[in-house]
PDB file of C-alpha atoms in Angstrom:
ATOM      1  CA  MET A   8      32.491-176.916 258.218  1.00 60.00           C
ATOM      2  CA  LYS A   9      28.913-178.457 257.135  1.00 62.00           C
ATOM      3  CA  SER A  10      27.684-174.804 255.944  1.00 74.00           C
ATOM      4  CA  ARG A  11      30.736-174.479 253.897  1.00 77.00           C
ATOM      5  CA  THR A  12      30.642-177.798 252.671  1.00 79.00           C
ATOM      6  CA  MET A  13      26.745-177.643 251.600  1.00 80.00           C
ATOM      7  CA  GLN A  14      28.218-173.538 250.099  1.00 82.00           C
ATOM      8  CA  ARG A  15      30.420-175.658 247.944  1.00 82.00           C
ATOM      9  CA  VAL A  16      28.043-178.559 247.065  1.00 80.00           C
ATOM     10  CA  ASN A  17      24.735-176.063 246.294  1.00 83.00           C
ATOM     11  CA  THR A  18      27.393-173.405 244.525  1.00 86.00           C
ATOM     12  CA  GLY A  19      28.862-176.804 242.185  1.00 86.00           C
ATOM     13  CA  ILE A  20      24.797-177.489 241.347  1.00 89.00           C
ATOM     14  CA  ILE A  21      23.908-173.805 240.313  1.00 89.00           C
ATOM     15  CA  PHE A  22      27.672-173.472 238.233  1.00 88.00           C
ATOM     16  CA  LEU A  23      26.687-177.208 236.276  1.00 90.00           C
ATOM     17  CA  PHE A  24      23.350-175.721 235.525  1.00 90.00           C
ATOM     18  CA  LEU A  25      24.303-172.761 233.765  1.00 89.00           C
ATOM     19  CA  THR A  26      26.943-174.287 232.689  1.00 89.00           C
ATOM     20  CA  LEU A  27      24.409-177.274 231.037  1.00 90.00           C
ATOM     21  CA  VAL A  28      22.541-174.518 229.753  1.00 89.00           C
ATOM     22  CA  SER A  29      24.584-171.942 228.458  1.00 86.00           C
ATOM     23  CA  LEU A  30      25.911-175.305 225.968  1.00 83.00           C
ATOM     24  CA  VAL A  31      22.008-175.888 225.390  1.00 84.00           C
ATOM     25  CA  THR A  32      21.670-172.153 224.273  1.00 84.00           C
ATOM     26  CA  LEU A  33      25.045-171.524 222.374  1.00 83.00           C
ATOM     27  CA  TYR A  34      25.030-175.088 220.448  1.00 81.00           C
ATOM     28  CA  PRO A  35      22.452-174.107 218.176  1.00 80.00           C
ATOM     29  CA  LEU A  36      24.472-170.513 216.869  1.00 82.00           C
ATOM     30  CA  VAL A  37      27.805-172.228 217.399  1.00 83.00           C
ATOM     31  CA  TYR A  38      25.948-174.721 214.746  1.00 81.00           C
ATOM     32  CA  VAL A  39      24.944-172.357 212.221  1.00 81.00           C
ATOM     33  CA  VAL A  40      28.677-170.786 212.604  1.00 84.00           C
ATOM     34  CA  ALA A  41      30.489-173.777 211.267  1.00 83.00           C
ATOM     35  CA  GLY A  42      28.042-175.088 209.070  1.00 81.00           C
ATOM     36  CA  ALA A  43      29.228-171.382 207.534  1.00 83.00           C
ATOM     37  CA  PHE A  44      32.616-173.067 207.374  1.00 85.00           C
ATOM     38  CA  SER A  45      31.918-176.540 206.454  1.00 83.00           C
ATOM     39  CA  PRO A  46      32.413-178.211 203.466  1.00 83.00           C
ATOM     40  CA  GLY A  47      29.696-179.593 201.782  1.00 77.00           C
ATOM     41  CA  SER A  48      25.741-178.131 200.954  1.00 73.00           C
ATOM     42  CA  SER A  49      23.400-180.207 202.948  1.00 73.00           C
ATOM     43  CA  ILE A  50      22.728-180.101 207.042  1.00 70.00           C
ATOM     44  CA  ALA A  51      22.674-183.797 207.399  1.00 68.00           C
ATOM     45  CA  SER A  52      26.652-183.648 205.860  1.00 70.00           C
ATOM     46  CA  LEU A  53      27.180-181.987 208.911  1.00 72.00           C
ATOM     47  CA  SER A  54      29.188-183.638 211.806  1.00 71.00           C
ATOM     48  CA  VAL A  55      27.944-183.375 215.402  1.00 70.00           C
ATOM     49  CA  VAL A  56      30.634-181.629 215.967  1.00 72.00           C
ATOM     50  CA  PRO A  57      31.581-178.501 214.927  1.00 72.00           C
ATOM     51  CA  PHE A  58      33.883-177.575 212.311  1.00 74.00           C
ATOM     52  CA  GLY A  59      34.777-181.439 212.221  1.00 73.00           C
ATOM     53  CA  ASP A  60      34.905-181.493 208.712  1.00 74.00           C
ATOM     54  CA  GLY A  61      37.445-178.854 208.023  1.00 77.00           C
ATOM     55  CA  VAL A  62      36.854-175.458 207.096  1.00 82.00           C
ATOM     56  CA  THR A  63      36.362-173.836 203.765  1.00 84.00           C
ATOM     57  CA  LEU A  64      35.165-170.107 202.625  1.00 87.00           C
ATOM     58  CA  ALA A  65      33.330-171.592 199.544  1.00 87.00           C
ATOM     59  CA  HIS A  66      30.423-170.634 200.627  1.00 87.00           C
ATOM     60  CA  PHE A  67      31.156-167.518 201.375  1.00 89.00           C
ATOM     61  CA  ARG A  68      32.552-167.117 197.567  1.00 90.00           C
ATOM     62  CA  TYR A  69      29.665-168.173 195.941  1.00 90.00           C
ATOM     63  CA  LEU A  70      26.947-165.669 197.739  1.00 89.00           C
ATOM     64  CA  PHE A  71      29.120-162.661 196.446  1.00 90.00           C
ATOM     65  CA  GLU A  72      29.977-164.572 192.990  1.00 88.00           C
ATOM     66  CA  SER A  73      26.581-166.577 191.952  1.00 86.00           C
ATOM     67  CA  THR A  74      23.793-164.389 193.423  1.00 88.00           C
ATOM     68  CA  ASN A  75      22.760-161.285 193.951  1.00 90.00           C
ATOM     69  CA  TYR A  76      23.185-161.099 197.797  1.00 91.00           C
ATOM     70  CA  LEU A  77      25.137-157.965 197.680  1.00 92.00           C
ATOM     71  CA  LEU A  78      21.780-156.322 196.339  1.00 93.00           C
ATOM     72  CA  TRP A  79      19.338-158.088 198.819  1.00 92.00           C
ATOM     73  CA  TYR A  80      21.706-156.688 201.557  1.00 92.00           C
ATOM     74  CA  ARG A  81      21.464-153.297 200.324  1.00 93.00           C
ATOM     75  CA  ASN A  82      17.573-153.524 200.011  1.00 94.00           C
ATOM     76  CA  THR A  83      17.244-154.920 203.175  1.00 93.00           C
ATOM     77  CA  LEU A  84      19.572-152.475 205.038  1.00 92.00           C
ATOM     78  CA  ILE A  85      17.679-149.203 202.951  1.00 94.00           C
ATOM     79  CA  ILE A  86      14.558-150.556 204.401  1.00 94.00           C
ATOM     80  CA  ALA A  87      15.929-151.071 207.921  1.00 92.00           C
ATOM     81  CA  VAL A  88      17.305-147.523 208.128  1.00 93.00           C
ATOM     82  CA  PHE A  89      14.356-145.845 206.404  1.00 95.00           C
ATOM     83  CA  SER A  90      12.081-147.835 208.540  1.00 94.00           C
ATOM     84  CA  SER A  91      13.641-147.377 211.733  1.00 92.00           C
ATOM     85  CA  ALA A  92      14.617-143.756 211.445  1.00 93.00           C
ATOM     86  CA  GLY A  93      10.358-143.273 210.309  1.00 94.00           C
ATOM     87  CA  THR A  94       9.123-145.070 213.364  1.00 93.00           C
ATOM     88  CA  VAL A  95      11.228-143.060 216.080  1.00 93.00           C
ATOM     89  CA  VAL A  96      10.471-139.414 214.387  1.00 93.00           C
ATOM     90  CA  ILE A  97       6.661-140.889 213.957  1.00 93.00           C
ATOM     91  CA  ALA A  98       6.142-142.275 217.517  1.00 92.00           C
ATOM     92  CA  SER A  99       8.177-139.772 219.453  1.00 92.00           C
ATOM     93  CA  LEU A 100       6.316-136.731 218.452  1.00 91.00           C
ATOM     94  CA  GLY A 101       3.307-138.567 218.694  1.00 90.00           C
ATOM     95  CA  ALA A 102       4.250-139.931 222.429  1.00 91.00           C
ATOM     96  CA  TYR A 103       5.023-136.226 222.882  1.00 90.00           C
ATOM     97  CA  VAL A 104       2.103-134.597 221.795  1.00 89.00           C
ATOM     98  CA  PHE A 105       0.165-137.750 223.630  1.00 89.00           C
ATOM     99  CA  SER A 106       2.013-137.079 227.146  1.00 87.00           C
ATOM    100  CA  ARG A 107       2.201-133.169 227.064  1.00 86.00           C
ATOM    101  CA  PHE A 108      -1.380-132.284 225.845  1.00 85.00           C
ATOM    102  CA  ARG A 109      -4.432-132.486 226.658  1.00 85.00           C
ATOM    103  CA  PHE A 110      -7.399-132.736 223.574  1.00 83.00           C
ATOM    104  CA  PRO A 111     -10.743-133.829 222.911  1.00 86.00           C
ATOM    105  CA  LEU A 112     -11.023-137.581 222.548  1.00 85.00           C
ATOM    106  CA  LYS A 113      -7.288-138.196 224.063  1.00 83.00           C
ATOM    107  CA  LYS A 114      -8.137-141.188 226.153  1.00 84.00           C
ATOM    108  CA  SER A 115     -10.369-142.867 223.128  1.00 87.00           C
ATOM    109  CA  MET A 116      -6.816-142.236 220.148  1.00 86.00           C
ATOM    110  CA  MET A 117      -4.934-143.966 222.874  1.00 85.00           C
ATOM    111  CA  MET A 118      -7.478-146.926 224.034  1.00 85.00           C
ATOM    112  CA  ALA A 119      -7.628-147.061 219.533  1.00 84.00           C
ATOM    113  CA  LEU A 120      -3.412-147.454 218.827  1.00 80.00           C
ATOM    114  CA  LEU A 121      -4.063-150.444 222.172  1.00 80.00           C
ATOM    115  CA  ILE A 122      -6.603-152.192 220.432  1.00 81.00           C
ATOM    116  CA  LEU A 123      -4.472-151.665 217.072  1.00 76.00           C
ATOM    117  CA  GLN A 124      -2.002-153.241 218.580  1.00 75.00           C
ATOM    118  CA  ILE A 125      -3.926-156.299 220.036  1.00 77.00           C
ATOM    119  CA  PHE A 126      -4.937-158.228 216.368  1.00 75.00           C
ATOM    120  CA  PRO A 127      -1.803-159.661 214.102  1.00 73.00           C
ATOM    121  CA  SER A 128      -0.592-157.871 211.433  1.00 73.00           C
ATOM    122  CA  PHE A 129      -1.341-159.782 208.551  1.00 73.00           C
ATOM    123  CA  ILE A 130      -5.246-160.147 210.119  1.00 78.00           C
ATOM    124  CA  GLY A 131      -4.824-156.465 207.577  1.00 80.00           C
ATOM    125  CA  MET A 132      -3.247-158.211 204.575  1.00 85.00           C
ATOM    126  CA  ILE A 133      -5.745-157.964 201.899  1.00 86.00           C
ATOM    127  CA  ALA A 134      -6.359-154.713 202.837  1.00 87.00           C
ATOM    128  CA  ILE A 135      -2.208-153.386 203.046  1.00 89.00           C
ATOM    129  CA  TYR A 136      -1.837-154.953 199.234  1.00 90.00           C
ATOM    130  CA  VAL A 137      -4.558-152.885 198.480  1.00 91.00           C
ATOM    131  CA  ILE A 138      -3.773-149.742 199.582  1.00 91.00           C
ATOM    132  CA  LEU A 139      -0.180-149.968 198.245  1.00 92.00           C
ATOM    133  CA  LEU A 140      -1.621-151.604 194.490  1.00 92.00           C
ATOM    134  CA  ARG A 141      -3.769-148.438 194.636  1.00 93.00           C
ATOM    135  CA  ILE A 142      -0.955-145.703 196.277  1.00 92.00           C
ATOM    136  CA  GLY A 143       1.816-147.451 193.245  1.00 90.00           C
ATOM    137  CA  GLY A 144       3.912-149.375 196.323  1.00 89.00           C
ATOM    138  CA  ILE A 145       3.846-152.851 194.711  1.00 91.00           C
ATOM    139  CA  ASP A 146       7.577-153.980 194.006  1.00 91.00           C
ATOM    140  CA  THR A 147       8.899-150.760 195.416  1.00 92.00           C
ATOM    141  CA  LEU A 148      11.517-150.525 199.099  1.00 92.00           C
ATOM    142  CA  TRP A 149       9.386-147.083 200.385  1.00 93.00           C
ATOM    143  CA  GLY A 150       5.966-149.478 200.438  1.00 92.00           C
ATOM    144  CA  LEU A 151       7.692-151.623 202.379  1.00 93.00           C
ATOM    145  CA  VAL A 152       9.125-149.235 204.810  1.00 94.00           C
ATOM    146  CA  LEU A 153       5.322-147.495 205.228  1.00 93.00           C
ATOM    147  CA  VAL A 154       4.500-150.957 206.071  1.00 92.00           C
ATOM    148  CA  TYR A 155       6.657-150.743 209.024  1.00 93.00           C
ATOM    149  CA  VAL A 156       6.214-147.882 210.041  1.00 92.00           C
ATOM    150  CA  ALA A 157       2.484-147.905 210.153  1.00 89.00           C
ATOM    151  CA  GLY A 158       2.560-151.617 212.047  1.00 87.00           C
ATOM    152  CA  ASN A 159       4.832-149.753 214.660  1.00 88.00           C
ATOM    153  CA  ILE A 160       3.386-146.504 215.921  1.00 88.00           C
ATOM    154  CA  PRO A 161       0.462-147.876 217.688  1.00 86.00           C
ATOM    155  CA  TYR A 162       2.707-149.720 220.550  1.00 87.00           C
ATOM    156  CA  ASN A 163       5.992-147.891 220.300  1.00 90.00           C
ATOM    157  CA  VAL A 164       3.417-144.610 220.845  1.00 90.00           C
ATOM    158  CA  TRP A 165       2.335-146.341 223.764  1.00 88.00           C
ATOM    159  CA  LEU A 166       5.904-147.380 224.506  1.00 88.00           C
ATOM    160  CA  VAL A 167       7.529-143.642 224.156  1.00 90.00           C
ATOM    161  CA  LYS A 168       4.102-142.178 226.099  1.00 90.00           C
ATOM    162  CA  SER A 169       5.098-143.773 229.226  1.00 88.00           C
ATOM    163  CA  TYR A 170       8.416-143.245 229.823  1.00 88.00           C
ATOM    164  CA  LEU A 171       7.833-139.451 228.466  1.00 88.00           C
ATOM    165  CA  ASP A 172       5.218-139.665 231.492  1.00 87.00           C
ATOM    166  CA  THR A 173       8.517-139.943 233.590  1.00 86.00           C
ATOM    167  CA  ILE A 174      10.493-137.188 233.008  1.00 84.00           C
ATOM    168  CA  PRO A 175       9.737-134.026 234.970  1.00 84.00           C
ATOM    169  CA  ARG A 176       7.264-131.610 233.447  1.00 83.00           C
ATOM    170  CA  SER A 177       9.050-128.715 235.279  1.00 84.00           C
ATOM    171  CA  LEU A 178      11.838-128.944 232.712  1.00 82.00           C
ATOM    172  CA  ASP A 179       9.386-128.177 230.417  1.00 82.00           C
ATOM    173  CA  GLU A 180       8.346-125.576 232.183  1.00 82.00           C
ATOM    174  CA  ALA A 181      11.528-124.063 232.986  1.00 84.00           C
ATOM    175  CA  ALA A 182      12.671-123.953 228.893  1.00 83.00           C
ATOM    176  CA  ARG A 183       8.999-121.849 228.545  1.00 84.00           C
ATOM    177  CA  ILE A 184       9.833-119.463 230.886  1.00 84.00           C
ATOM    178  CA  ASP A 185      12.746-118.596 228.950  1.00 81.00           C
ATOM    179  CA  GLY A 186      10.501-117.789 225.731  1.00 82.00           C
ATOM    180  CA  ALA A 187      11.197-121.947 224.044  1.00 81.00           C
ATOM    181  CA  SER A 188       8.650-123.386 221.994  1.00 83.00           C
ATOM    182  CA  HIS A 189       6.833-126.544 222.003  1.00 81.00           C
ATOM    183  CA  PHE A 190       8.916-127.933 219.288  1.00 84.00           C
ATOM    184  CA  ARG A 191      12.202-126.599 221.065  1.00 87.00           C
ATOM    185  CA  VAL A 192      10.828-127.817 224.337  1.00 86.00           C
ATOM    186  CA  PHE A 193      10.037-131.149 222.359  1.00 86.00           C
ATOM    187  CA  TYR A 194      14.163-131.423 220.216  1.00 85.00           C
ATOM    188  CA  ARG A 195      16.551-129.572 223.085  1.00 85.00           C
ATOM    189  CA  ILE A 196      14.661-130.926 226.358  1.00 85.00           C
ATOM    190  CA  VAL A 197      13.114-134.321 225.862  1.00 86.00           C
ATOM    191  CA  LEU A 198      14.355-135.936 223.488  1.00 86.00           C
ATOM    192  CA  PRO A 199      17.999-135.531 225.167  1.00 85.00           C
ATOM    193  CA  VAL A 200      16.279-137.029 228.191  1.00 84.00           C
ATOM    194  CA  ALA A 201      14.848-139.196 225.676  1.00 86.00           C
ATOM    195  CA  LYS A 202      17.245-141.141 224.653  1.00 84.00           C
ATOM    196  CA  PRO A 203      17.770-144.242 226.064  1.00 83.00           C
ATOM    197  CA  ILE A 204      14.091-145.012 225.349  1.00 87.00           C
ATOM    198  CA  LEU A 205      15.087-143.932 221.737  1.00 88.00           C
ATOM    199  CA  THR A 206      17.741-146.310 221.065  1.00 85.00           C
ATOM    200  CA  PHE A 207      16.139-149.375 221.973  1.00 84.00           C
ATOM    201  CA  LEU A 208      12.856-148.088 219.492  1.00 88.00           C
ATOM    202  CA  MET A 209      15.541-147.591 217.073  1.00 87.00           C
ATOM    203  CA  ILE A 210      17.214-151.163 217.979  1.00 85.00           C
ATOM    204  CA  SER A 211      13.869-153.149 217.410  1.00 85.00           C
ATOM    205  CA  SER A 212      12.387-150.765 214.665  1.00 89.00           C
ATOM    206  CA  PHE A 213      16.082-151.623 213.033  1.00 88.00           C
ATOM    207  CA  THR A 214      15.638-155.222 213.185  1.00 87.00           C
ATOM    208  CA  THR A 215      12.208-156.224 212.150  1.00 85.00           C
ATOM    209  CA  PRO A 216      13.409-156.137 208.333  1.00 89.00           C
ATOM    210  CA  TRP A 217      15.786-158.153 208.094  1.00 88.00           C
ATOM    211  CA  LEU A 218      14.032-161.444 210.021  1.00 82.00           C
ATOM    212  CA  ASP A 219      10.635-160.695 208.595  1.00 88.00           C
ATOM    213  CA  PHE A 220       9.200-162.760 205.487  1.00 89.00           C
ATOM    214  CA  ILE A 221       5.834-162.822 205.769  1.00 88.00           C
ATOM    215  CA  PHE A 222       5.385-159.291 204.080  1.00 91.00           C
ATOM    216  CA  PRO A 223       8.295-159.157 201.871  1.00 92.00           C
ATOM    217  CA  LYS A 224       6.490-161.994 200.176  1.00 90.00           C
ATOM    218  CA  MET A 225       3.480-160.153 199.999  1.00 90.00           C
ATOM    219  CA  VAL A 226       5.053-156.664 198.409  1.00 91.00           C
ATOM    220  CA  LEU A 227       7.977-157.510 196.694  1.00 90.00           C
ATOM    221  CA  ARG A 228       7.895-158.941 193.408  1.00 87.00           C
ATOM    222  CA  SER A 229      11.149-159.153 191.191  1.00 87.00           C
ATOM    223  CA  SER A 230      14.096-160.698 192.123  1.00 84.00           C
ATOM    224  CA  GLU A 231      15.902-157.199 192.433  1.00 87.00           C
ATOM    225  CA  LYS A 232      13.681-156.161 195.218  1.00 90.00           C
ATOM    226  CA  GLN A 233      14.416-158.770 197.157  1.00 90.00           C
ATOM    227  CA  THR A 234      15.553-158.646 200.660  1.00 92.00           C
ATOM    228  CA  LEU A 235      17.492-161.075 202.391  1.00 91.00           C
ATOM    229  CA  ALA A 236      15.017-163.463 203.782  1.00 89.00           C
ATOM    230  CA  LEU A 237      13.370-163.754 200.481  1.00 90.00           C
ATOM    231  CA  GLY A 238      16.522-164.458 198.501  1.00 89.00           C
ATOM    232  CA  LEU A 239      18.253-166.735 201.494  1.00 88.00           C
ATOM    233  CA  PHE A 240      15.262-168.536 201.842  1.00 88.00           C
ATOM    234  CA  SER A 241      15.232-169.449 197.285  1.00 85.00           C
ATOM    235  CA  LEU A 242      18.769-171.265 199.281  1.00 85.00           C
ATOM    236  CA  VAL A 243      16.953-174.182 200.930  1.00 82.00           C
ATOM    237  CA  THR A 244      13.932-175.007 198.925  1.00 77.00           C
ATOM    238  CA  ASP A 245      12.727-177.927 197.626  1.00 65.00           C
ATOM    239  CA  LYS A 246      14.556-177.455 194.220  1.00 73.00           C
ATOM    240  CA  LYS A 247      17.910-176.600 196.235  1.00 77.00           C
ATOM    241  CA  ASN A 248      19.409-177.378 199.539  1.00 79.00           C
ATOM    242  CA  LEU A 249      22.258-175.007 199.643  1.00 83.00           C
ATOM    243  CA  PHE A 250      22.176-175.503 204.135  1.00 85.00           C
ATOM    244  CA  THR A 251      25.775-173.822 204.780  1.00 84.00           C
ATOM    245  CA  THR A 252      25.420-172.066 202.092  1.00 87.00           C
ATOM    246  CA  PHE A 253      22.570-169.614 203.771  1.00 87.00           C
ATOM    247  CA  ALA A 254      24.121-170.400 207.430  1.00 86.00           C
ATOM    248  CA  ALA A 255      26.981-168.169 205.824  1.00 88.00           C
ATOM    249  CA  GLY A 256      24.390-165.349 204.561  1.00 89.00           C
ATOM    250  CA  ALA A 257      22.771-165.711 208.018  1.00 87.00           C
ATOM    251  CA  LEU A 258      26.008-165.115 209.364  1.00 87.00           C
ATOM    252  CA  LEU A 259      26.836-162.250 207.751  1.00 88.00           C
ATOM    253  CA  VAL A 260      23.281-160.936 208.767  1.00 87.00           C
ATOM    254  CA  ALA A 261      24.764-160.542 212.099  1.00 83.00           C
ATOM    255  CA  ILE A 262      27.236-157.631 211.024  1.00 82.00           C
ATOM    256  CA  PRO A 263      24.693-154.648 211.361  1.00 80.00           C
ATOM    257  CA  PHE A 264      23.835-155.770 215.149  1.00 78.00           C
ATOM    258  CA  ILE A 265      27.304-155.768 215.907  1.00 79.00           C
ATOM    259  CA  ILE A 266      28.472-152.313 215.009  1.00 80.00           C
ATOM    260  CA  PHE A 267      24.774-151.177 216.070  1.00 74.00           C
ATOM    261  CA  PHE A 268      25.021-152.704 219.596  1.00 75.00           C
ATOM    262  CA  VAL A 269      28.476-151.845 219.746  1.00 77.00           C
ATOM    263  CA  LEU A 270      27.741-147.887 218.992  1.00 76.00           C
ATOM    264  CA  THR A 271      24.425-147.852 221.458  1.00 70.00           C
ATOM    265  CA  GLN A 272      25.766-150.123 224.610  1.00 69.00           C
ATOM    266  CA  LYS A 273      26.532-147.116 226.802  1.00 68.00           C
ATOM    267  CA  THR A 274      22.901-145.498 225.846  1.00 65.00           C
ATOM    268  CA  LEU A 275      21.135-148.581 226.607  1.00 63.00           C
ATOM    269  CA  VAL A 276      22.729-149.414 230.176  1.00 62.00           C
ATOM    270  CA  THR A 277      22.511-145.603 231.003  1.00 58.00           C
ATOM    271  CA  SER A 278      19.346-143.867 231.732  1.00 45.00           C
ATOM    272  CA  LEU A 279      19.843-139.735 231.350  1.00 44.00           C
ATOM    273  CA  GLY A 280      16.067-139.312 233.168  1.00 41.00           C
ATOM    274  CA  GLY A 281      16.959-139.468 236.462  1.00 43.00           C
ATOM    275  CA  ALA A 282      20.127-137.875 235.979  1.00 39.00           C
ATOM    276  CA  ALA A 283      18.128-133.845 234.398  1.00 43.00           C
ATOM    277  CA  VAL A 284      16.792-133.212 237.692  1.00 42.00           C
ATOM    278  CA  LYS A 285      16.663-133.859 241.453  1.00 40.00           C
ATOM    279  CA  GLU A 286      13.279-133.167 243.137  1.00 44.00           C
TER     280      GLU A 286
END
């Protein structure tokens, strides 16, 4: 009886603790959602209780009718898609080369990639700006894509290489015996097995342009090239205090991530590497 009582007490304490942690974690998110649908514009005017001031769609109408929100959204989506695709292609090819081939200075090149990843990206902002200025990449979407892809390569090559090292080389050897070329082995054998890590890489590189503010501020100049981070920040400056409109715009940013997660969740939780070959 005492052991059962103690077990129930421990279960109750753990349940209470997890409930409090969940409330603390979820309250800011619920507060932003409530702010997107609440009347008024200032954060100070919002009720502490979510949706305590009523519900309105005026902030969403303001976004679509009085701002360039759709243009910001389109620009960010273009940058995110091309940055994600470029990162996956270059990082997977580079990782395959480092994982499957031996060549001079291989360890030195891998160490160079690691050293490049140690330094914060904003240290090279002046050099990045000068390079983009000379190649005509300032105030262009492709210039910003180039910055993101180049910044994603060092760490992601290491990440994908570590995963490819766990794939049995017997798969490659069996394909080469059948006459497959290196590219065919990479495309037909390695990529399907490495789908989980490539999906993770695709998601992580896809999210960066939606959240980044520093590099779009440095690269983009004209109003028609702005991203969501720049556009939404302009709503909460010293001259404007449209927090509820900002919350409405931030809420819509979650739509691509929800769709992306629904489409890729099975791949994320299922590793195909272990199912390919049993040794």
